[in-house]
Coordinates of C-alpha atoms in Angstrom, one line a residue:
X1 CA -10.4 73.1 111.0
X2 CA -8.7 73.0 106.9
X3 CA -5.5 71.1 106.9
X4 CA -2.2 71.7 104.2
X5 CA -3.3 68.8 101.8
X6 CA -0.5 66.4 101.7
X7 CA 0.4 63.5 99.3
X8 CA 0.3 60.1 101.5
X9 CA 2.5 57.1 99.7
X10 CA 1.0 54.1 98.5
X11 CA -0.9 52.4 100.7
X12 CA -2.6 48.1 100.3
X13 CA -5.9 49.5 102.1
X14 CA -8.3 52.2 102.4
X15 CA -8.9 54.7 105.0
X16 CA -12.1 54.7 107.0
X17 CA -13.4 57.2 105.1
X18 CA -12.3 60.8 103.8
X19 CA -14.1 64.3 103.0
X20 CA -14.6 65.0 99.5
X21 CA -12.8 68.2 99.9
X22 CA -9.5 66.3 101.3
X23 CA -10.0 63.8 98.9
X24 CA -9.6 66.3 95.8
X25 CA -6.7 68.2 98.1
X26 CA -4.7 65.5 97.5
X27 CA -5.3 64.6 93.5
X28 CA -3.9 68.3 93.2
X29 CA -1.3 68.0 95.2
X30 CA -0.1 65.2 93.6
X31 CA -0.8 66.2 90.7
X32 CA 2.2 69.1 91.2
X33 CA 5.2 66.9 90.3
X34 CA 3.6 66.1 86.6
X35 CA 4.5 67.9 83.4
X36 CA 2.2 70.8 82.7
X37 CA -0.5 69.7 79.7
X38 CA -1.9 73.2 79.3
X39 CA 0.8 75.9 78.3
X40 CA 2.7 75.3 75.2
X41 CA 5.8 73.9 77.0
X42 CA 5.3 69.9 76.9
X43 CA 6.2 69.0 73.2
X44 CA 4.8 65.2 74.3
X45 CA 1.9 63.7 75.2
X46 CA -0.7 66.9 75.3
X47 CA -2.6 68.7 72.8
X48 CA -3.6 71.9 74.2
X49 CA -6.2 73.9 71.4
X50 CA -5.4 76.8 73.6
X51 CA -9.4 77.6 73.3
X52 CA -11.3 79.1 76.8
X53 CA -13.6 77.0 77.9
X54 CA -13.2 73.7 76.2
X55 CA -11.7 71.7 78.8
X56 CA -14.6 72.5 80.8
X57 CA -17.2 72.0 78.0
X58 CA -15.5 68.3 77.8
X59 CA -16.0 67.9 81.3
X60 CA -18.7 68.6 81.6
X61 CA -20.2 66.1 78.7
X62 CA -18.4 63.4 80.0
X63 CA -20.3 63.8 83.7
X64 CA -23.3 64.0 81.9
X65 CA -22.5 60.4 80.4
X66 CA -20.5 59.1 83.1
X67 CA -22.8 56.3 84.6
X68 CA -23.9 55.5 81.1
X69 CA -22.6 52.3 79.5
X70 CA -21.5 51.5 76.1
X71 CA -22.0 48.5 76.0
X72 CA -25.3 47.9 74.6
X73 CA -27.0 51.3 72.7
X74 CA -30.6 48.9 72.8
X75 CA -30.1 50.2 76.7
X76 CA -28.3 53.3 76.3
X77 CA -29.6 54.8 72.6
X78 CA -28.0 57.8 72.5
X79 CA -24.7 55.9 72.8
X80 CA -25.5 54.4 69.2
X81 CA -26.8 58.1 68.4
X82 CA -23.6 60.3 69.0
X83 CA -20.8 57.0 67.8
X84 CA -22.9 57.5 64.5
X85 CA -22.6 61.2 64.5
X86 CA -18.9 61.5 65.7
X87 CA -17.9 58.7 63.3
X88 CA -20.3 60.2 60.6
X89 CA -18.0 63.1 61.2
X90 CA -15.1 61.2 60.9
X91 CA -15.8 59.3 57.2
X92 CA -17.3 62.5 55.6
X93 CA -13.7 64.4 56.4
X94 CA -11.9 60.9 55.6
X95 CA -13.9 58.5 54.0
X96 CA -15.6 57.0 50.8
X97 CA -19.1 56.6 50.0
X98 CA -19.9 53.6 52.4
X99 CA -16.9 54.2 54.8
X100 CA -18.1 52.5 58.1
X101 CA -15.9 52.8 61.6
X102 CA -16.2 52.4 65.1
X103 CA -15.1 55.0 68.2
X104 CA -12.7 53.5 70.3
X105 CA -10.2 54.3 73.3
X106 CA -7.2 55.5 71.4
X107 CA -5.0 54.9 68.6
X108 CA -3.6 51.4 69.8
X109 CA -7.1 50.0 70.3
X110 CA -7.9 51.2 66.7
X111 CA -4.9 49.7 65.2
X112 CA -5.2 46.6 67.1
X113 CA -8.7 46.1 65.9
X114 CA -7.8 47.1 62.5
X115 CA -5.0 44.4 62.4
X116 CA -7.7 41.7 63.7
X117 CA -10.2 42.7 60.8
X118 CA -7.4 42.1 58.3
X119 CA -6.5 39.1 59.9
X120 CA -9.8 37.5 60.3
X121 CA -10.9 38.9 56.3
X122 CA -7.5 37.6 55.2
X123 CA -8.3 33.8 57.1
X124 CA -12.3 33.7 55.4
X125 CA -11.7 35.2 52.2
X126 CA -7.7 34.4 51.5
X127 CA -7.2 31.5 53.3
X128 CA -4.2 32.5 54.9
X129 CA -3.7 30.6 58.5
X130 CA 0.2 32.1 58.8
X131 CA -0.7 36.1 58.3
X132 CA 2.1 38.6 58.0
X133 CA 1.8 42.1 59.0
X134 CA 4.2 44.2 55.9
X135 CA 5.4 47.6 57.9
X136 CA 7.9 49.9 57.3
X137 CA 10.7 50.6 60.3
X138 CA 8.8 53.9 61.1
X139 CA 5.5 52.5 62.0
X140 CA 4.4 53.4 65.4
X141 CA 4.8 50.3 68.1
X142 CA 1.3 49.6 68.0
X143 CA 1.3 47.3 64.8
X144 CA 3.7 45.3 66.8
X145 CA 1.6 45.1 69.9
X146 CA -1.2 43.6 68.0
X147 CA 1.4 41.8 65.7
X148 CA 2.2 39.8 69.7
X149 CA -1.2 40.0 70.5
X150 CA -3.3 38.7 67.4
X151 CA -0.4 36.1 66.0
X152 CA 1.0 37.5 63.3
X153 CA 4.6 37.9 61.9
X154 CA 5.7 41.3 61.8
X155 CA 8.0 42.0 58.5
X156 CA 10.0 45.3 58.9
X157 CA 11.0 47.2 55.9
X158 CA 13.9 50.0 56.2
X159 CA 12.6 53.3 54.8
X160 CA 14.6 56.0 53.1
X161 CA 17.7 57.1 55.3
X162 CA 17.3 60.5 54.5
X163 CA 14.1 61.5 54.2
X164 CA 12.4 58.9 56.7
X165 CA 9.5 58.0 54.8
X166 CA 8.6 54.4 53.5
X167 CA 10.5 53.1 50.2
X168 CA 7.3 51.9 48.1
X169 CA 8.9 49.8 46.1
X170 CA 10.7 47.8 48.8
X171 CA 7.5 47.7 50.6
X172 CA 5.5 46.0 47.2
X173 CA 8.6 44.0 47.3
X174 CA 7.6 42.4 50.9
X175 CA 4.4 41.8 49.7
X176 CA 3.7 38.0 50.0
X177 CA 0.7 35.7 49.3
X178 CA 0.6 35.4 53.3
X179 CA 0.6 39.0 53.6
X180 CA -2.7 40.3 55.4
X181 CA -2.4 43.9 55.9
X182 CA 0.7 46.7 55.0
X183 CA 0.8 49.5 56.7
X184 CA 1.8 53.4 55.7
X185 CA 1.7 56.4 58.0
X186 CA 0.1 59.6 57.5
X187 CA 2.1 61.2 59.1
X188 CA 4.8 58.6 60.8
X189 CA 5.1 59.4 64.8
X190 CA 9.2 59.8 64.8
X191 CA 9.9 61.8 61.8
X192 CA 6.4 63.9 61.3
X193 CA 6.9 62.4 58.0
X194 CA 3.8 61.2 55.4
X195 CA 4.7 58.0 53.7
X196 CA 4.0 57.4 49.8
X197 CA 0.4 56.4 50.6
X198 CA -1.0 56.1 47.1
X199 CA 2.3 53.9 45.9
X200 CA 1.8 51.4 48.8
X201 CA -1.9 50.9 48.5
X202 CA -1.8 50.7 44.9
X203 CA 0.7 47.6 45.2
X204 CA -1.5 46.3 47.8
X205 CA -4.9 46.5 45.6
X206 CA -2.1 44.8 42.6
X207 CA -1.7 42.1 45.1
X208 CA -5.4 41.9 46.8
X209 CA -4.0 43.2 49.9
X210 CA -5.7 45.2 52.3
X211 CA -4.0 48.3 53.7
X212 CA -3.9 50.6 56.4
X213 CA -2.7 54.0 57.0
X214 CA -2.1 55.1 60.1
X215 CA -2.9 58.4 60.7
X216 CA -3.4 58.5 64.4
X217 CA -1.4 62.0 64.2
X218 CA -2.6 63.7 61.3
X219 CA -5.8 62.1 60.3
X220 CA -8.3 65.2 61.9
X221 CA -5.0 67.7 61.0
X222 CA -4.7 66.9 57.6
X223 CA -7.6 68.0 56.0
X224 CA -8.0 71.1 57.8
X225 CA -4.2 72.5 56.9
X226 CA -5.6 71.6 53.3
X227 CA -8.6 73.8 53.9
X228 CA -6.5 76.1 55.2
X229 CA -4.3 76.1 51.9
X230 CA -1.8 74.5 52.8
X231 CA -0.3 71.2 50.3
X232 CA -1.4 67.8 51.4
X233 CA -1.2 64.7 49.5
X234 CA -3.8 62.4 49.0
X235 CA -3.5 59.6 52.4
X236 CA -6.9 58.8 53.4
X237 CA -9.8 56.5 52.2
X238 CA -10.1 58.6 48.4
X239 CA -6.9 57.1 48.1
X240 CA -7.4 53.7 45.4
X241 CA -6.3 50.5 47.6
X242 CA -6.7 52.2 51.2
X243 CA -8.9 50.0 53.1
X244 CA -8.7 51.1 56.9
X245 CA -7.9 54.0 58.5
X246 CA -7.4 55.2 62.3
X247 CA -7.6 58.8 63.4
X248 CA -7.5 59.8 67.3
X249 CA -9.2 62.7 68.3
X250 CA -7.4 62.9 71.2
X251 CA -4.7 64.7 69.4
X252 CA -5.5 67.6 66.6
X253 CA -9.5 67.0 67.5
X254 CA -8.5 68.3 71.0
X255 CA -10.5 65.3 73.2
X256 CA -10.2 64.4 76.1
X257 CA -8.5 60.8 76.0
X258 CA -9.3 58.5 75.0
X259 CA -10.8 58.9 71.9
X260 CA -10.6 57.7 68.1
X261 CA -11.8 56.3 65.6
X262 CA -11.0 53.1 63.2
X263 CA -12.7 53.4 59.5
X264 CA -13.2 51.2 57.2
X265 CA -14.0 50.7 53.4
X266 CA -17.0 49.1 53.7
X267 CA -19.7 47.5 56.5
X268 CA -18.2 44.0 55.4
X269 CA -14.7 44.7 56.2
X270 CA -15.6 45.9 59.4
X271 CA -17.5 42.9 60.4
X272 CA -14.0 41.0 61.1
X273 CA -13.1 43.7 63.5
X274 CA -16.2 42.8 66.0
X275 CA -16.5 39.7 68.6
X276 CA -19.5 37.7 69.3
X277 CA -20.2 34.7 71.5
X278 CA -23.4 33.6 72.3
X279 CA -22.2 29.7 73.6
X280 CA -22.6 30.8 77.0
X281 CA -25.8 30.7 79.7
X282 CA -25.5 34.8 80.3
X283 CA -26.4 37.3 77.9
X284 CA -25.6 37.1 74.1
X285 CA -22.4 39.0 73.5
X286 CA -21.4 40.9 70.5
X287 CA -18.7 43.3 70.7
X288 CA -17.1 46.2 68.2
X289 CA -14.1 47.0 70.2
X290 CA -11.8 45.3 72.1
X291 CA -13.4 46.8 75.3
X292 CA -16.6 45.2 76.7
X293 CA -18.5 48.0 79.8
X294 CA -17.4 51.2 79.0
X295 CA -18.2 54.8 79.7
X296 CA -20.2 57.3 78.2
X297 CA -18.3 59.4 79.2
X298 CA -15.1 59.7 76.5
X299 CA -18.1 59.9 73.4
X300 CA -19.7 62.3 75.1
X301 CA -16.6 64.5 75.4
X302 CA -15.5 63.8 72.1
X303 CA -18.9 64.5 70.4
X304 CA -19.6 68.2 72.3
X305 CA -15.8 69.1 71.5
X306 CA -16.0 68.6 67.9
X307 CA -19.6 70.2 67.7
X308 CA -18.5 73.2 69.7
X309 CA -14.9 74.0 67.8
X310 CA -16.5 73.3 64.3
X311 CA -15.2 72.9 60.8
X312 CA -13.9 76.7 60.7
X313 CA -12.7 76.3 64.1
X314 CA -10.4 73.3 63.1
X315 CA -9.4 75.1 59.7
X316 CA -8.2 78.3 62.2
X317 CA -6.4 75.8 64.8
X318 CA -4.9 73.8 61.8
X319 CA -3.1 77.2 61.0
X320 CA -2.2 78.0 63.9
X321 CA 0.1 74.5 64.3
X322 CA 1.3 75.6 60.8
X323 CA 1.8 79.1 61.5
X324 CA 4.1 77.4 65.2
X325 CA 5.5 74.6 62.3
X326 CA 6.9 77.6 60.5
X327 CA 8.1 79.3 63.1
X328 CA 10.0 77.0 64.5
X329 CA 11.7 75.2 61.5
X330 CA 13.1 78.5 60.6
X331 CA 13.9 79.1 64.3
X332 CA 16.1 75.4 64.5
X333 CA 17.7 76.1 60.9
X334 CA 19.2 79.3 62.1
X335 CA 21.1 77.5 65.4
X336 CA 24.1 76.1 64.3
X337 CA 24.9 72.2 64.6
X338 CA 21.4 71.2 64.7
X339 CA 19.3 69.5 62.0
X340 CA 16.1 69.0 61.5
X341 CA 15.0 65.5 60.2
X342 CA 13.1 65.1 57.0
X343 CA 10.3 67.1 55.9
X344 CA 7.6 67.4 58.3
X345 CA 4.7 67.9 57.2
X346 CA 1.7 67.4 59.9
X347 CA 2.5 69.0 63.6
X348 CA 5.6 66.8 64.3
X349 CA 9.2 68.2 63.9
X350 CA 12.5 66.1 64.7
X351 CA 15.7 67.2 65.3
X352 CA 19.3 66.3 65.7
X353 CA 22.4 67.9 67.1
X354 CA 26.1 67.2 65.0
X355 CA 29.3 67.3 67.3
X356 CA 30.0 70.4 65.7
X357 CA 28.5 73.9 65.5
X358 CA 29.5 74.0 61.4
X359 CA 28.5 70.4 61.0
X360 CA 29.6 66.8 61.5
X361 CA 27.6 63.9 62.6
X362 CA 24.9 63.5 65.4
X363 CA 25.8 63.2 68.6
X364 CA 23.9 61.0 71.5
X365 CA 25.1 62.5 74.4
X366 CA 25.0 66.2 73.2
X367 CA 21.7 65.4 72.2
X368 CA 20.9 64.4 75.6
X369 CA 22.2 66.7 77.7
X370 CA 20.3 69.3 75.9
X371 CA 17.3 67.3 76.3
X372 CA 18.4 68.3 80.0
X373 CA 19.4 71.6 80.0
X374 CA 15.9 72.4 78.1
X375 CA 13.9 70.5 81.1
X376 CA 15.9 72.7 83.8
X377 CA 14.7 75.4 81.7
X378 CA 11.1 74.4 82.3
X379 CA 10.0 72.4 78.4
X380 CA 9.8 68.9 77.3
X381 CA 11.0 67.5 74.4
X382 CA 10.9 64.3 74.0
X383 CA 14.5 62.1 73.6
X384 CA 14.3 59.1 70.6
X385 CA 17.1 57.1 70.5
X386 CA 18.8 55.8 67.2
X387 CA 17.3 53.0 65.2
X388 CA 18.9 50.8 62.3
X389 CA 20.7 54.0 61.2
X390 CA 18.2 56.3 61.6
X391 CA 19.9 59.4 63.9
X392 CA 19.0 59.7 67.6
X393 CA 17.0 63.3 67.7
X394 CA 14.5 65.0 70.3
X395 CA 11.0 64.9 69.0
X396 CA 8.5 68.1 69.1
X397 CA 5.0 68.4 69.3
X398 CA 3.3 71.6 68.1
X399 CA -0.4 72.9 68.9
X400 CA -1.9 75.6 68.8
X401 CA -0.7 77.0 71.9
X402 CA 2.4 76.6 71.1
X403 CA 2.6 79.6 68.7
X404 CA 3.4 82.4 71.4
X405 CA 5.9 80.1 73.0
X406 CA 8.0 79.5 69.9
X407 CA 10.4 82.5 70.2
X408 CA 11.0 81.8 73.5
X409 CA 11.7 77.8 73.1
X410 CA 14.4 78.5 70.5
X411 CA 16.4 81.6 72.1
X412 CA 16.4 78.8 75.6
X413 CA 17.6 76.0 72.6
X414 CA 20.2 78.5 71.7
X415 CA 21.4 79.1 75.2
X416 CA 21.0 75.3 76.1
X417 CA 23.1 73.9 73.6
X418 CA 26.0 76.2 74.1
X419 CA 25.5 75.1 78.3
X420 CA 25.4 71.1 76.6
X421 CA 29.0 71.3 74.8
X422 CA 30.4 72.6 77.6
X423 CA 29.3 69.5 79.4
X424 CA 31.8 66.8 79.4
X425 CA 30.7 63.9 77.1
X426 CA 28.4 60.9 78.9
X427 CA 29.8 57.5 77.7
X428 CA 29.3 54.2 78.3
X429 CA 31.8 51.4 79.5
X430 CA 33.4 49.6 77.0
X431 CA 33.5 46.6 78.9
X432 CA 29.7 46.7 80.0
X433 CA 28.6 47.2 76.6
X434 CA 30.1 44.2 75.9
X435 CA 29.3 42.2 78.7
X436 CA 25.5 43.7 78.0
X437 CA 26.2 42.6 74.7
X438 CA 26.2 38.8 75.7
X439 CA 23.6 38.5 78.7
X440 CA 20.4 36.4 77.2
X441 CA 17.4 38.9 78.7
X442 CA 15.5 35.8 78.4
X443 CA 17.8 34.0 81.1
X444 CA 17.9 37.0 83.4
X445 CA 17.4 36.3 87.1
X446 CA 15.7 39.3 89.3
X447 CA 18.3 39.9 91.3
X448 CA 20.5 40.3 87.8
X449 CA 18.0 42.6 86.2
X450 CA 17.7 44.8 89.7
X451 CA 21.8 45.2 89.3
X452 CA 21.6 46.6 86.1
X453 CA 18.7 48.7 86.5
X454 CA 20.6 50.2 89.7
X455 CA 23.8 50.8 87.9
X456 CA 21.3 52.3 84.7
X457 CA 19.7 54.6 87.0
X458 CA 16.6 52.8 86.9
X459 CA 15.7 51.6 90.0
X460 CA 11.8 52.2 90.5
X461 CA 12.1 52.8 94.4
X462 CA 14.9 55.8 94.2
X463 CA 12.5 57.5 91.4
X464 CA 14.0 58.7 88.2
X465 CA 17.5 60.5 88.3
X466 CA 17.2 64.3 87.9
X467 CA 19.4 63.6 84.4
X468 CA 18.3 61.1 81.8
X469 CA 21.5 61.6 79.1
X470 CA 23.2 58.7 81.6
X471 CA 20.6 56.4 81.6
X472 CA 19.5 57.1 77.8
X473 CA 22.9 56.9 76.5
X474 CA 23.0 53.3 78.1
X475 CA 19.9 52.2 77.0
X476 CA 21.0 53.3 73.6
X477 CA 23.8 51.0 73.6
X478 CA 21.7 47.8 74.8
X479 CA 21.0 45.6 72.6
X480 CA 17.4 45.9 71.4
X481 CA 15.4 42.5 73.7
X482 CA 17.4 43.9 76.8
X483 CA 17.0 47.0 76.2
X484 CA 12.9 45.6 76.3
X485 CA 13.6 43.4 79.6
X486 CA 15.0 46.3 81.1
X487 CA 12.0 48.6 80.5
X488 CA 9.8 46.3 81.3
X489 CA 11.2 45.4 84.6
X490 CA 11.6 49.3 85.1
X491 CA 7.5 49.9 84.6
X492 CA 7.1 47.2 87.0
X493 CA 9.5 48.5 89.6
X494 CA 7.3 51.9 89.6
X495 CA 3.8 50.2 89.7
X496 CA 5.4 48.0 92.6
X497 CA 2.0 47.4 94.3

């Protein structure tokens, strides 16, 4: 006899056995309390092409290639057979004549491996035993990550307080004979913002630097609002002194995740990205990505996706994330008290709230309680905090199926905002900040880090608190390592097991 599927809690062993059917029950039932990523009402994390059809065309190429491993195409040929066709794909929209790459997991795996090919080249050919990594503030977390994980000194350069993009000539500036790699973003995650990629790598090539542009966001967008007519500056590897590149299909290719791609100038600059080992008794090892056995699966997806939507198919999607662009830009410049940041130029917009409707300066906790008042409404948009100056703002993410949900998101923004400055303001004790101010996150004891994770709202057993402007506003004023300890400890109080 059926039974209501329910959602168990976590559990340190496994049942005797379940029924496929009950099994399945469950992963939808649980899967009820997640954000919708098909819909046009989560500005994060999704990319929905809005296209019939093509999450089931991607799921059904990555069973056919589920068992199948990646890890050696002399096994598995038609692994080596669709990387070189994807990535073919990839360099022809992107590249230079030579331009090699590699498919990887996502955008963090391609910059991390990007950021080990410059480091290795920069150790054989330079010299250099101490590398520095040259970003601007803007550049997403992942150069940092594989700054920590690959050894190399991260130097931070402020970009241009009102337009958000990188200052060229402060970046040439940092350039140092220890410098390995610098780093531009086409577009920058935040702001939706393209960075003076031609400038930077031309001081780079000056200095015999290699450099990398990020274009995790806009690298498969990009071209295709140029063949769509609209005006696109010159980012990718045609660009004089580019020398890497990382696009993730994932986003504006519509994938599945994970999937993207890392380019490269030339075969010999990619040869520092790989790992081999052969001083062991098991089999010879050689490696192109950081992973080792690997699915089919996530090529497969990504190959029969891009075969199936097609150059003109892209072209026709890339205008339909300008046509929601426009729309909504207009849309947020007709409500009073709000701003939108910069110029965006690639899918991404960025907006502010001032503490009053004719103007004034932003405001954290309006901001956030309209970050609020849009979730009871049923849409995500995603709260960034303030940086070195830089204005605290909610960040959007536009597809395609976002155009017929436009009008709608900014008449509930309208409405929203007036319910947010009725709300009374959400402030944080001066005399926590300022004991905050002097704790030493380094020094923390567990039972210290619980108590202000409690009192932040944070604690991983009660679940998150059906407002966020109380805990954001908080974390805001943290200073920036605890604000890290605290997040950290936070992720680990959720995956407790």
């Amino acid at each position: 006899m059926p039974t209501e599927p329910t959602v168990s809690g976590p559990t340190r062993s496994l049942p005797a056995g379940c029924a496929a059917a009950d099994v399945l029950d469950e992963l939808r039932a649980l899967r009820q309390a997640d954000a919708p990523t098909r819909g046009g009402r989560t500005f994060a994390y999704v990319y929905d092409a809005g296209l019939d059809g093509l999450d089931e065309l991607a799921a059904a190429a990555y069973t056919a290639y589920a068992t199948v491993n990646g890890l050696d195409p002399t096994v598995f040929p038609s692994v080596a057979r669709l990387e070189n066709d994807l990535v073919g794909a990839v360099a022809g929209l992107l590249g230079a004549p030579g331009a090699q790459g590699t498919f990887t997991s996502g955008g963090t795996e391609s910059i991390m491996l990007a950021v080990k090919a410059a480091r290795d080249q920069a150790r054989a050919v330079r010299g250099i035993t101490a590398p520095q990594l040259v970003l601007p503030s803007t550049a997403h977390a992942a150069f940092h990550k594989a700054a920590h994980y690959l050894g190399l000194e991260v130097v931070v350069v402020p970009v241009d307080p009102v337009g958000f993009r990188a200052d060229a000539d402060a970046m040439a500036a940092a350039l140092t004979d220890r410098t390995a790699l610098v780093v531009a973003s086409a577009p920058s995650y935040a702001h939706g913002v393209i960075d003076p990629v031609a400038e930077i790598a031309g001081a780079a090539a000056r200095r015999g630097v290699l450099c990398h542009v990020d274009a995790c966001i806009g690298g498969w967008l990009l071209p295709h609002l140029r063949r769509a007519g609209r005006e696109v500056p010159p980012f990718d590897l045609s660009v004089p002194g580019v020398t890497s590149l990382s696009v993730d299909l994932h986003k504006y290719g519509y994938a599945d995740k994970g999937a993207s791609v890392v380019l490269y100038r030339d075969a010999e600059l990619r040869r520092h990205q790989y790992f081999a080992h052969a001083a062991w008794p098991g089999y010879p090892v050689v490696n192109p990505t950081v992973q080792g056995t690997k699915s089919g699966g996530l090529l497969a997806q990504a190959w029969a996706v891009l075969q199936h939507v097609g150059e003109d198919g892209y072209t026709a999607l890339a205008g339909r994330v300008a046509e929601a662009s426009d729309r909504l830009l207009a849309g947020l410049r007709e409500i009073d008290g709000v701003r939108v940041l910069g110029e965006p130029a690639a899918g991404l917009v960025a907006f502010t709230v001032l503490d009053g409707p004719a103007g004034g300066a932003p405001d954290l906790s309006l901001l956030l309680h309209l970050a609020d008042e849009m979730r009871a409404r049923g849409w995500y948009l995603q709260p960034q905090l303030s940086f070195d100056g830089l204005p605290p703002n909610l960040h959007l993410t536009l597809t395609p199926a976002t155009v017929g949900q436009v009008a709608s998101l900014v008449e509930d923004l309208g409405d929203a905002l007036v319910s947010a400055r009725a709300l009374p303001p959400v402030t944080v004790d001066p005399g926590l900040a300022e004991l905050a101010a002097g704790l030493d996150p380094e020094t923390l004891g567990p039972d210290e880090v619980a108590a202000v994770l409690a009192f932040a709202g944070l604690a991983g057993d009660a679940g998150l608190p059906d407002r966020m402007a109380p805990v954001l506003v908080l974390l805001d004023a943290l200073p920036g390592p605890l604000k890290e300890r605290l997040l950290t400890e936070f992720v680990g109080s959720v995956f407790h097991v």
